[in-house]
PDB file of C-alpha atoms and ligand atoms in Angstrom:
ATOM      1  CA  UNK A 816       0.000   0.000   0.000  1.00  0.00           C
ATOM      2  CA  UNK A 817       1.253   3.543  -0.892  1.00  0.00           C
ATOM      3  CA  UNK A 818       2.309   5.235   2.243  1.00  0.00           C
ATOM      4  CA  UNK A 819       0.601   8.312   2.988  1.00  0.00           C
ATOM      5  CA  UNK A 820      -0.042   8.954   6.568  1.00  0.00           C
ATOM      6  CA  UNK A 821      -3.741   9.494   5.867  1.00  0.00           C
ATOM      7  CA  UNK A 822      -4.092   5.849   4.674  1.00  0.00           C
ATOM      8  CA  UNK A 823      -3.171   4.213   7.928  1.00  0.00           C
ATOM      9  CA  UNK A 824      -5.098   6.702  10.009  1.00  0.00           C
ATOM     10  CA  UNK A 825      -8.381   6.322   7.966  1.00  0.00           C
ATOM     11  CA  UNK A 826      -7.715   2.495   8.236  1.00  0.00           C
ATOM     12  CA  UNK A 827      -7.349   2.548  11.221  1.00  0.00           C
ATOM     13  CA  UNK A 828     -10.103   4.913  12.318  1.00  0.00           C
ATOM     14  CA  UNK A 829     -12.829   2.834  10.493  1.00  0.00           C
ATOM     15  CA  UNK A 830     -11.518  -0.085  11.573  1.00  0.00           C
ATOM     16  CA  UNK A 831     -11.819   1.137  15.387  1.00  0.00           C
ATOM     17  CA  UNK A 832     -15.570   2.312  14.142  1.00  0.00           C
ATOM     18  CA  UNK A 833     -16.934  -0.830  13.005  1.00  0.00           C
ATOM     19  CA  UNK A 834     -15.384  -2.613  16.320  1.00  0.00           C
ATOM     20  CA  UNK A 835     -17.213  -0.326  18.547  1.00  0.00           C
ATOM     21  CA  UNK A 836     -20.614  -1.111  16.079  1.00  0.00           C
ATOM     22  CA  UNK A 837     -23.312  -2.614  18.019  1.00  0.00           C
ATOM     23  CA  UNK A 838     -26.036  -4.302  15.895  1.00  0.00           C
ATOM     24  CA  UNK A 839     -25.522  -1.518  13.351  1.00  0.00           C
ATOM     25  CA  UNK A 840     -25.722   1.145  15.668  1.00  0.00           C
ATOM     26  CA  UNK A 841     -22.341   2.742  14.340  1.00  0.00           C
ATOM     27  CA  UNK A 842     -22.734   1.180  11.103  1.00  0.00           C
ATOM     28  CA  UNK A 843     -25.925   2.777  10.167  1.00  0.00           C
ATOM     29  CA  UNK A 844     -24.669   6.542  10.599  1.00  0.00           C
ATOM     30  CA  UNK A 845     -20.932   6.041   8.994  1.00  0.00           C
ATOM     31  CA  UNK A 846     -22.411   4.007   6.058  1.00  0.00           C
ATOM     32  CA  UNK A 847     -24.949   3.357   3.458  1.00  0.00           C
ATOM     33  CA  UNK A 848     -28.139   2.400   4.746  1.00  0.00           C
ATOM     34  CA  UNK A 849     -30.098   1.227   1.289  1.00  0.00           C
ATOM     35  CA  UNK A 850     -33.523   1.635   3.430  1.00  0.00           C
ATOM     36  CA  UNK A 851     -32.570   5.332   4.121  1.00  0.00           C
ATOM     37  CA  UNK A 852     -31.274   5.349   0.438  1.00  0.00           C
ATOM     38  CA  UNK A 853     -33.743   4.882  -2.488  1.00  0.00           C
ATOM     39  CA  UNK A 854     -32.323   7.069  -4.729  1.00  0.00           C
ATOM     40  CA  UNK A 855     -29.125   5.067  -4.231  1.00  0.00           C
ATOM     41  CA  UNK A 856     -30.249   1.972  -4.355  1.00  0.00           C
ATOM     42  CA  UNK A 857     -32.706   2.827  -7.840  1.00  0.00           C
ATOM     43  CA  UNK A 858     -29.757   3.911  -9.292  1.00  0.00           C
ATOM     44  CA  UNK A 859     -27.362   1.136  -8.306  1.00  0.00           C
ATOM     45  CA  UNK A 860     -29.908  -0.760 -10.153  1.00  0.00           C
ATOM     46  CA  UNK A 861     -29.854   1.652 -13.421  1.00  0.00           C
ATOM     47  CA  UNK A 862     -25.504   0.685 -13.296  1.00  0.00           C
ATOM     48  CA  UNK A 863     -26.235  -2.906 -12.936  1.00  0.00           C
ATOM     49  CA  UNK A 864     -28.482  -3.130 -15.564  1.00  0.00           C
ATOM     50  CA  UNK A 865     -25.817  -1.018 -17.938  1.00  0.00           C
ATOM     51  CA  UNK A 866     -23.070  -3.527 -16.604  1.00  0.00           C
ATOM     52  CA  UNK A 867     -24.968  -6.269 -17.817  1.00  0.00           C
ATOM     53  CA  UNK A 868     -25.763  -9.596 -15.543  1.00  0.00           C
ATOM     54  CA  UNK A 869     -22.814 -11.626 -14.161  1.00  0.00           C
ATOM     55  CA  UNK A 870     -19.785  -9.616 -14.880  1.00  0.00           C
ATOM     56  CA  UNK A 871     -17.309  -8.468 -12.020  1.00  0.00           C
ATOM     57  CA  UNK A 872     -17.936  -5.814 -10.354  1.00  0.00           C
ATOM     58  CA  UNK A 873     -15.940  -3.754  -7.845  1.00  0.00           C
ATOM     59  CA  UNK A 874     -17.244  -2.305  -4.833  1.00  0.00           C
ATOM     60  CA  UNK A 875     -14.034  -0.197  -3.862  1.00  0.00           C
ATOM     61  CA  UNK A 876     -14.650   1.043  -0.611  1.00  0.00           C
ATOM     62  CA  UNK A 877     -17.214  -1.393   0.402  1.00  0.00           C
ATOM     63  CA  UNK A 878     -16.962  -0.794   4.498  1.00  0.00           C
ATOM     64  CA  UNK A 879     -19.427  -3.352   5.750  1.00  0.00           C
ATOM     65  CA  UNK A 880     -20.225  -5.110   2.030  1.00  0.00           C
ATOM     66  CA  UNK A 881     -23.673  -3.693   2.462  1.00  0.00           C
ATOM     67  CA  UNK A 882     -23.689  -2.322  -1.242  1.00  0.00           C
ATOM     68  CA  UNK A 883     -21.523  -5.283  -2.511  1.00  0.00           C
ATOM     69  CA  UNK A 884     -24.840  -7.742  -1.604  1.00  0.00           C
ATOM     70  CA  UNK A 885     -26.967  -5.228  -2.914  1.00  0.00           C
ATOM     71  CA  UNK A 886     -25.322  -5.634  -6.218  1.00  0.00           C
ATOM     72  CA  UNK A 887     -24.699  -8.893  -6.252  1.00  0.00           C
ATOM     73  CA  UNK A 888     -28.324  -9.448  -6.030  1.00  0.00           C
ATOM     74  CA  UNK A 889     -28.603  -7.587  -8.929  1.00  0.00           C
ATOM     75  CA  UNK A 890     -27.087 -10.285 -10.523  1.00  0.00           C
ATOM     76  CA  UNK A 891     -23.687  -9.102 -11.513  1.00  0.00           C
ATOM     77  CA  UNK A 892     -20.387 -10.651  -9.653  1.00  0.00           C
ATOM     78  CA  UNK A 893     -19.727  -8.691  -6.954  1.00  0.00           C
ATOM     79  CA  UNK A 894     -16.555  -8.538  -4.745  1.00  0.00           C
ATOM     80  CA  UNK A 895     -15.183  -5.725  -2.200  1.00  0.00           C
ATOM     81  CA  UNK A 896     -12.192  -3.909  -1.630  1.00  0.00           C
ATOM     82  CA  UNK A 897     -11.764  -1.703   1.607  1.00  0.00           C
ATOM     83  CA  UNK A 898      -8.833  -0.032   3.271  1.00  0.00           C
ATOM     84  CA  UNK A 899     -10.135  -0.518   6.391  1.00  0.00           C
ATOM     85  CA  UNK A 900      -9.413  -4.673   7.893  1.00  0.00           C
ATOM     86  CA  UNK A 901     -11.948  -4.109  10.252  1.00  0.00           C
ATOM     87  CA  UNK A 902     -14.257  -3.329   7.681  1.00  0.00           C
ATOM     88  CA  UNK A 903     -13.126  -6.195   5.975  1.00  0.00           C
ATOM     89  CA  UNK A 904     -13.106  -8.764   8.449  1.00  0.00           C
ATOM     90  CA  UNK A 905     -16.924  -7.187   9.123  1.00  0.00           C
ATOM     91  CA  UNK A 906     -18.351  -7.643   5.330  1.00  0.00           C
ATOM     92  CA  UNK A 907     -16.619 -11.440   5.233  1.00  0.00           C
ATOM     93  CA  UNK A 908     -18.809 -11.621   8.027  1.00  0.00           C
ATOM     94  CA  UNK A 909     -21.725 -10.656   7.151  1.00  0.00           C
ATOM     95  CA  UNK A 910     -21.731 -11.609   3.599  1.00  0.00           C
ATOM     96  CA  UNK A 911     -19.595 -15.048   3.616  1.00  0.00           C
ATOM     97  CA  UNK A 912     -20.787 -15.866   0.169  1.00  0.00           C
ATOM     98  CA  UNK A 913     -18.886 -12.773  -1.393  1.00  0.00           C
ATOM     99  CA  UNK A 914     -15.432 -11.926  -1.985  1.00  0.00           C
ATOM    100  CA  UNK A 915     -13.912  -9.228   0.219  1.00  0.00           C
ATOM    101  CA  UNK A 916     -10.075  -8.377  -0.114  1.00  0.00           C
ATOM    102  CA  UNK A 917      -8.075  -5.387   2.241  1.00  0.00           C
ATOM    103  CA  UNK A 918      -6.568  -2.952  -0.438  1.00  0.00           C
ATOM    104  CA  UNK A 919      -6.259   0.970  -0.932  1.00  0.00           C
ATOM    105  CA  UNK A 920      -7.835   2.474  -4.528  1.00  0.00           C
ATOM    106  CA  UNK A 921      -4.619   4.229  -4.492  1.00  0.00           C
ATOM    107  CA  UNK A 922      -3.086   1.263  -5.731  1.00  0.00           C
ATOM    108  CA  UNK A 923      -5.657  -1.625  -6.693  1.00  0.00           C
ATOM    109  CA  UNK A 924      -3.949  -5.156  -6.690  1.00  0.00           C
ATOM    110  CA  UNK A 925      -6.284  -6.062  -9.851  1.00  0.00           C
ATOM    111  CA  UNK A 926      -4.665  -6.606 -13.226  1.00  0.00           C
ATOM    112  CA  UNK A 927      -5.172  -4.477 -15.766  1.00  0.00           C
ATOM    113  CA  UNK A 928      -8.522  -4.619 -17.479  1.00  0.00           C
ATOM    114  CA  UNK A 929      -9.747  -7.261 -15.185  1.00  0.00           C
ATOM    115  CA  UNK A 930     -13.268  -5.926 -14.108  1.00  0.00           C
ATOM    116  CA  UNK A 931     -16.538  -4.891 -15.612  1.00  0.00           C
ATOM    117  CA  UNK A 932     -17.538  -2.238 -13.412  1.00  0.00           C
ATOM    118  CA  UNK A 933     -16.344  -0.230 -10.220  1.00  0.00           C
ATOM    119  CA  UNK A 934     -18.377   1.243  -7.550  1.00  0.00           C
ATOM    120  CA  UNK A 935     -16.938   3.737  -5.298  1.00  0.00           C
ATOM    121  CA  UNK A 936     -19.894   4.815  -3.350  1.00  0.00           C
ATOM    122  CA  UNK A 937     -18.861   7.359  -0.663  1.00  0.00           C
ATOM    123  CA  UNK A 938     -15.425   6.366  -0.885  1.00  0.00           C
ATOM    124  CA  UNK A 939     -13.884   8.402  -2.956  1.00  0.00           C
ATOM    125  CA  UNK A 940     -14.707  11.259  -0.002  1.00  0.00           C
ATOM    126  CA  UNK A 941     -11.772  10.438   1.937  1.00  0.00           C
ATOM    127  CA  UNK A 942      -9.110  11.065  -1.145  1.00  0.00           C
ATOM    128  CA  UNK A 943      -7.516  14.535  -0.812  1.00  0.00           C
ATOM    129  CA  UNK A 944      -8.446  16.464  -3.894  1.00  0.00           C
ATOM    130  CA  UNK A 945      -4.941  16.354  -5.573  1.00  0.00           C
ATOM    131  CA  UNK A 946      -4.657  12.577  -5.687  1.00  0.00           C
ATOM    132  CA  UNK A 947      -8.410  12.158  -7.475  1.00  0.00           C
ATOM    133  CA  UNK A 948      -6.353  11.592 -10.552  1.00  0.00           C
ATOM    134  CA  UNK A 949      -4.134   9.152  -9.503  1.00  0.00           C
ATOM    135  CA  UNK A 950      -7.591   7.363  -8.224  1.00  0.00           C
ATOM    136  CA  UNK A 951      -9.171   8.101 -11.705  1.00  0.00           C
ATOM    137  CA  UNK A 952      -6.031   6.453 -13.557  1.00  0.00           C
ATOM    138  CA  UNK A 953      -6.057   3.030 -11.260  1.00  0.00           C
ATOM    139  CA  UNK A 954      -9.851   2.705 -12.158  1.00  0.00           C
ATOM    140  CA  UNK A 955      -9.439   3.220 -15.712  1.00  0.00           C
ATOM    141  CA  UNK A 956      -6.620   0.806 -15.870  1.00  0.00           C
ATOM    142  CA  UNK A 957      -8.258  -2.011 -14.012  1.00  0.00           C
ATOM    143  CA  UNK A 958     -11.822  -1.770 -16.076  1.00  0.00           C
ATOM    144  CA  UNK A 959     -11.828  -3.335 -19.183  1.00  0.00           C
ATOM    145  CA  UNK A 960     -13.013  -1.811 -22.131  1.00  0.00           C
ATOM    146  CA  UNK A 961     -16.646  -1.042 -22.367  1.00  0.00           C
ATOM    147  CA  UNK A 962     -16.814  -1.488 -18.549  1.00  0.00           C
ATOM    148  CA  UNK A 963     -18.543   0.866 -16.173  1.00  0.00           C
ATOM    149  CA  UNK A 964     -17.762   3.354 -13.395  1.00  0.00           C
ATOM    150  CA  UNK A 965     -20.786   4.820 -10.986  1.00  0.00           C
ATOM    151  CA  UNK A 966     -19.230   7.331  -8.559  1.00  0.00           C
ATOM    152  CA  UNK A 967     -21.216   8.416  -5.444  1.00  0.00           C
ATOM    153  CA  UNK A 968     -20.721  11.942  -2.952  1.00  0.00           C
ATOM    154  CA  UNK A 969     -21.588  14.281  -1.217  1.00  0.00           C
ATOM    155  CA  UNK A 970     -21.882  17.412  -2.778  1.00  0.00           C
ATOM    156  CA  UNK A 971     -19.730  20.876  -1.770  1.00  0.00           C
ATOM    157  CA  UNK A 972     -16.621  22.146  -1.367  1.00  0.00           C
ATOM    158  CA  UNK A 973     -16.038  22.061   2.218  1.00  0.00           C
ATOM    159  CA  UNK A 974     -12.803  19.857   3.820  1.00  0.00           C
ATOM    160  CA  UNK A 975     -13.132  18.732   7.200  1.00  0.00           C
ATOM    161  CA  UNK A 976     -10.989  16.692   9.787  1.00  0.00           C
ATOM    162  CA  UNK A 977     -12.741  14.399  12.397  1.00  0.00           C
ATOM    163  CA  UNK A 978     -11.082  13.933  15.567  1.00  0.00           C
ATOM    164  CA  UNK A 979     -13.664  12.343  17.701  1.00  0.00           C
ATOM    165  CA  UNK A 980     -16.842  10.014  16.706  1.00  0.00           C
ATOM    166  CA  UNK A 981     -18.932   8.003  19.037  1.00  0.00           C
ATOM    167  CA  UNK A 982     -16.814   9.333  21.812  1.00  0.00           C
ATOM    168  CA  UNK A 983     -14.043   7.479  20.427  1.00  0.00           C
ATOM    169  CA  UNK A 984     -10.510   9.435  18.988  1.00  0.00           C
ATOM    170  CA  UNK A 985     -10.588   9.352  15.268  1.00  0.00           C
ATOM    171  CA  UNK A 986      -8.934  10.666  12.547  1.00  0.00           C
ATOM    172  CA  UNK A 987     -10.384  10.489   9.238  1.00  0.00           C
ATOM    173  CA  UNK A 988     -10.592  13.634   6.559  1.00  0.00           C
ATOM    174  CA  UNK A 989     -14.138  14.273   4.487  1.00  0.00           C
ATOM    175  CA  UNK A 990     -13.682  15.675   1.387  1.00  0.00           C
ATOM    176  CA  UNK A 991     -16.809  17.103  -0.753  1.00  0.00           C
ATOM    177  CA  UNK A 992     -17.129  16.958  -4.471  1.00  0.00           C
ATOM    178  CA  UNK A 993     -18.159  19.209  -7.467  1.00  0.00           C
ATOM    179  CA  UNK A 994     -19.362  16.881  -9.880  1.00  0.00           C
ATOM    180  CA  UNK A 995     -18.543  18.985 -12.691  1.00  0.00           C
ATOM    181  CA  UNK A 996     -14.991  18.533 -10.910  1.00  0.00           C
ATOM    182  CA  UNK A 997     -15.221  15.122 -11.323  1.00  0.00           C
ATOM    183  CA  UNK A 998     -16.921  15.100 -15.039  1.00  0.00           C
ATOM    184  CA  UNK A 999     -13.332  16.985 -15.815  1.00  0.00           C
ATOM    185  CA  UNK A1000     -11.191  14.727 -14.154  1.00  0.00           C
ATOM    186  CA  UNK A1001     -12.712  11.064 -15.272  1.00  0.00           C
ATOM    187  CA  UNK A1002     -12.761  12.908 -18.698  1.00  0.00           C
ATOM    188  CA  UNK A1003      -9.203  13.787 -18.273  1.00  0.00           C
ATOM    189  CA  UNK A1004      -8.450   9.940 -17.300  1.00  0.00           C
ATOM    190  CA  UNK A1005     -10.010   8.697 -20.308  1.00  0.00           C
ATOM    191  CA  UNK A1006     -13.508   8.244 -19.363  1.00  0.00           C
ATOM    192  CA  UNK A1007     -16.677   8.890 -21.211  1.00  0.00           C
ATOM    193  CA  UNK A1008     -19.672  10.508 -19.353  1.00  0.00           C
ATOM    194  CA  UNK A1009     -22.464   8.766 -19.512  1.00  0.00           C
ATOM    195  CA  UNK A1010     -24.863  10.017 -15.933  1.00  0.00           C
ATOM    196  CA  UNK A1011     -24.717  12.918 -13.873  1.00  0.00           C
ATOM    197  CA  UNK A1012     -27.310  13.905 -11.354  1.00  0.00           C
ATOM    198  CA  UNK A1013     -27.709  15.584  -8.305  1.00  0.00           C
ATOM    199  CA  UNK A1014     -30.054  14.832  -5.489  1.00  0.00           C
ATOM    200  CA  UNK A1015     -31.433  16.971  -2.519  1.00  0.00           C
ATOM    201  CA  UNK A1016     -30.614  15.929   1.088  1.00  0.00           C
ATOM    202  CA  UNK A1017     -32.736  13.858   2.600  1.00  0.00           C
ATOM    203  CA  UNK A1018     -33.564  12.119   6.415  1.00  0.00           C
ATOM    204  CA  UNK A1019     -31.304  14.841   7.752  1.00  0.00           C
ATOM    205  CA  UNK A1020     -28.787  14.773   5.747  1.00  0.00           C
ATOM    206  CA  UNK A1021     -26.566  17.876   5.236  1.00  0.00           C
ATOM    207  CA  UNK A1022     -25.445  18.283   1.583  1.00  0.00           C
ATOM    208  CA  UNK A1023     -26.836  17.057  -1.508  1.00  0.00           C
ATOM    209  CA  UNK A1024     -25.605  13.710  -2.872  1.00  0.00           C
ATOM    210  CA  UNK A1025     -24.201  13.538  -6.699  1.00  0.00           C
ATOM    211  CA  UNK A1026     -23.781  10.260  -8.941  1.00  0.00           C
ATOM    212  CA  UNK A1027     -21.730   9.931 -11.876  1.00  0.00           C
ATOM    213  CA  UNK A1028     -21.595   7.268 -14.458  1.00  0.00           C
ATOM    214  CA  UNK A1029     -18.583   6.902 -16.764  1.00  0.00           C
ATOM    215  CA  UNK A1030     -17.263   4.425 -19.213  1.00  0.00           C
ATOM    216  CA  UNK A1031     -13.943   3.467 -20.380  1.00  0.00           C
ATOM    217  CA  UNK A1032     -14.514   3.325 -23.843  1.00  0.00           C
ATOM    218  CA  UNK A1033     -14.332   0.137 -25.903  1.00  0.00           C
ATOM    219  CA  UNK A1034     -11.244  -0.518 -27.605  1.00  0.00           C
ATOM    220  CA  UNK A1035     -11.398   0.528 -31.310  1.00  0.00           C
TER     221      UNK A1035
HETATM  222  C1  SAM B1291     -18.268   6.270   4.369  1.00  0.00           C
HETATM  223  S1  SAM B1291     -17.646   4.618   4.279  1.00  0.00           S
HETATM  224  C2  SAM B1291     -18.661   3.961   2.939  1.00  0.00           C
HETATM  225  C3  SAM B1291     -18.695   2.450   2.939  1.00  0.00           C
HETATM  226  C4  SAM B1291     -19.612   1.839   1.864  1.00  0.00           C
HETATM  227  N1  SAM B1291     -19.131   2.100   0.535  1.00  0.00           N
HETATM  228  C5  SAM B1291     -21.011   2.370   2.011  1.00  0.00           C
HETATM  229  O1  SAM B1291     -21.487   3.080   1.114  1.00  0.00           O
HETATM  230  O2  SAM B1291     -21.615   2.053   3.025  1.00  0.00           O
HETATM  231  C6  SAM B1291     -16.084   4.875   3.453  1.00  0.00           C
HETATM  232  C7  SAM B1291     -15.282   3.600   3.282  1.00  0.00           C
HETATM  233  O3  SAM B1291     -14.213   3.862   2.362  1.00  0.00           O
HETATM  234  C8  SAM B1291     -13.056   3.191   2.820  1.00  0.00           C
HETATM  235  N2  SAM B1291     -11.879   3.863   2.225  1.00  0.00           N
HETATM  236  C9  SAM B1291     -11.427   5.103   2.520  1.00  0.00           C
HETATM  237  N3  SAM B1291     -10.340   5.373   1.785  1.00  0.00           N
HETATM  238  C10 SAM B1291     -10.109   4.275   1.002  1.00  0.00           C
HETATM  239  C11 SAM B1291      -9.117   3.939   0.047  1.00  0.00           C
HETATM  240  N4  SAM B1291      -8.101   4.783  -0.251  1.00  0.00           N
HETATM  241  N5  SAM B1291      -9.196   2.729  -0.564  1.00  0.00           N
HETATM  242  C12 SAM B1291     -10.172   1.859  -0.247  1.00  0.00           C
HETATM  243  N6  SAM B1291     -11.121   2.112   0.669  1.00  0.00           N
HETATM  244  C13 SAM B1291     -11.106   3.315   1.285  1.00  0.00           C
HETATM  245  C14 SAM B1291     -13.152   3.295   4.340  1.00  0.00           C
HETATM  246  O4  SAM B1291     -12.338   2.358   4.993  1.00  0.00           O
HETATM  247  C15 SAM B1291     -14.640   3.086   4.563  1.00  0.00           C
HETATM  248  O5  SAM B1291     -14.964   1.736   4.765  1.00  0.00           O
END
């Protein structure tokens, strides 16, 4: 794994996070909850159905494997990646029948052109800005022609450090997203757009959420 300090502490911190979790307690306010979610979830179904049934898909970031299942009920092949072992250890838990692997986006252990379709949903939030490309270039190398990338964020432009959560020391940076930011970028990287939307906050959430879906164009 690459080693920026901001790796091991975000390991680290979810990994304390999903140890203190009990019976989703934690869980249900750090990550995806796909009841709390429709918009999510509808639109998870929308990627499947453009991956097309019983490829690979990626769920990089996975946490708990909550949105791996999800789309693996959608019929595609779906295995996570996570940073975090706790996390890790957590989804092989919950989900034994799926395929969950510790590993930083940074710097996938995946061949080149060896999956389908990525998901990074709410993952790519704890990526300083500056390093989105090197993110961008690792997914573009590991999807293989034609495949499919769905991004999802929070919307803004606000940075922020958390240094306490669930009365427990933490330290794991949030970073917001412009999805026109992000159009630029995945262009940049080779991608072609194929979704952006934007959708108001909802249950009490604070910012709008954005989703972006980009291909890697098939080989010529
Ligand atoms: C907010 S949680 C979202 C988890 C899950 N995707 C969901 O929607 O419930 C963010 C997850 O991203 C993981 N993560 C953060 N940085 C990562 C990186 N560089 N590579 C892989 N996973 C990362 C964290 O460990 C954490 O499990």
């Amino acid at each position: 794994m690459t080693g920026y300090a901001f790796l091991a502490e975000t390991a680290d911190s979810y990994s304390r996070l999903i140890a203190a979790d009990s019976g989703g307690d934690i869980v249900s306010v750090i990550c995806s909850d796909p009841e709390r979610q429709p918009w999510d979830v509808a639109l998870l179904g929308v990627f499947a159905r453009r991956i097309g049934g019983a490829r690979r898909v990626l769920d990089v970031g996975c946490g708990p494997g909550q949105m791996t299942a999800l789309l693996a009920g959608l019929g595609v092949d779906a295995f996570g990646i996570d940073l975090a072992p706790g996390m890790v250890e957590r989804a092989r838990r919950d989900h034994p029948e799926l395929r969950f692997e510790v590993g930083s986006m940074l710097d996938l252990d995946l061949p080149d052109a060896s999956v389908d379709g990525i998901l990074a949903c709410y993952s790519i939030i704890h990526v300083p800005h500056e390093l989105r490309p090197q993110v961008f270039a690792e997914f573009f190398r590991v999807l293989a022609p034609g495949g499919g990338l769905m991004l999802i964020f929070q919307v803004g432009d606000e940075v922020s450090r958390r240094t306490e959560a669930f009365g427990m020391p933490i330290a794991i940076d949030w970073y917001r997203q412009q999805p026109a930011d992000l159009a630029e970028l995945l262009r940049s990287a080779g991608f072609e757009l194929s979704f952006q939307g934007v959708r108001a906050p909802e249950n009490g959430e604070k910012t709008p959420h954005g989703y972006l879906i980009a291909v890697r164009p098939a080989a010529a």
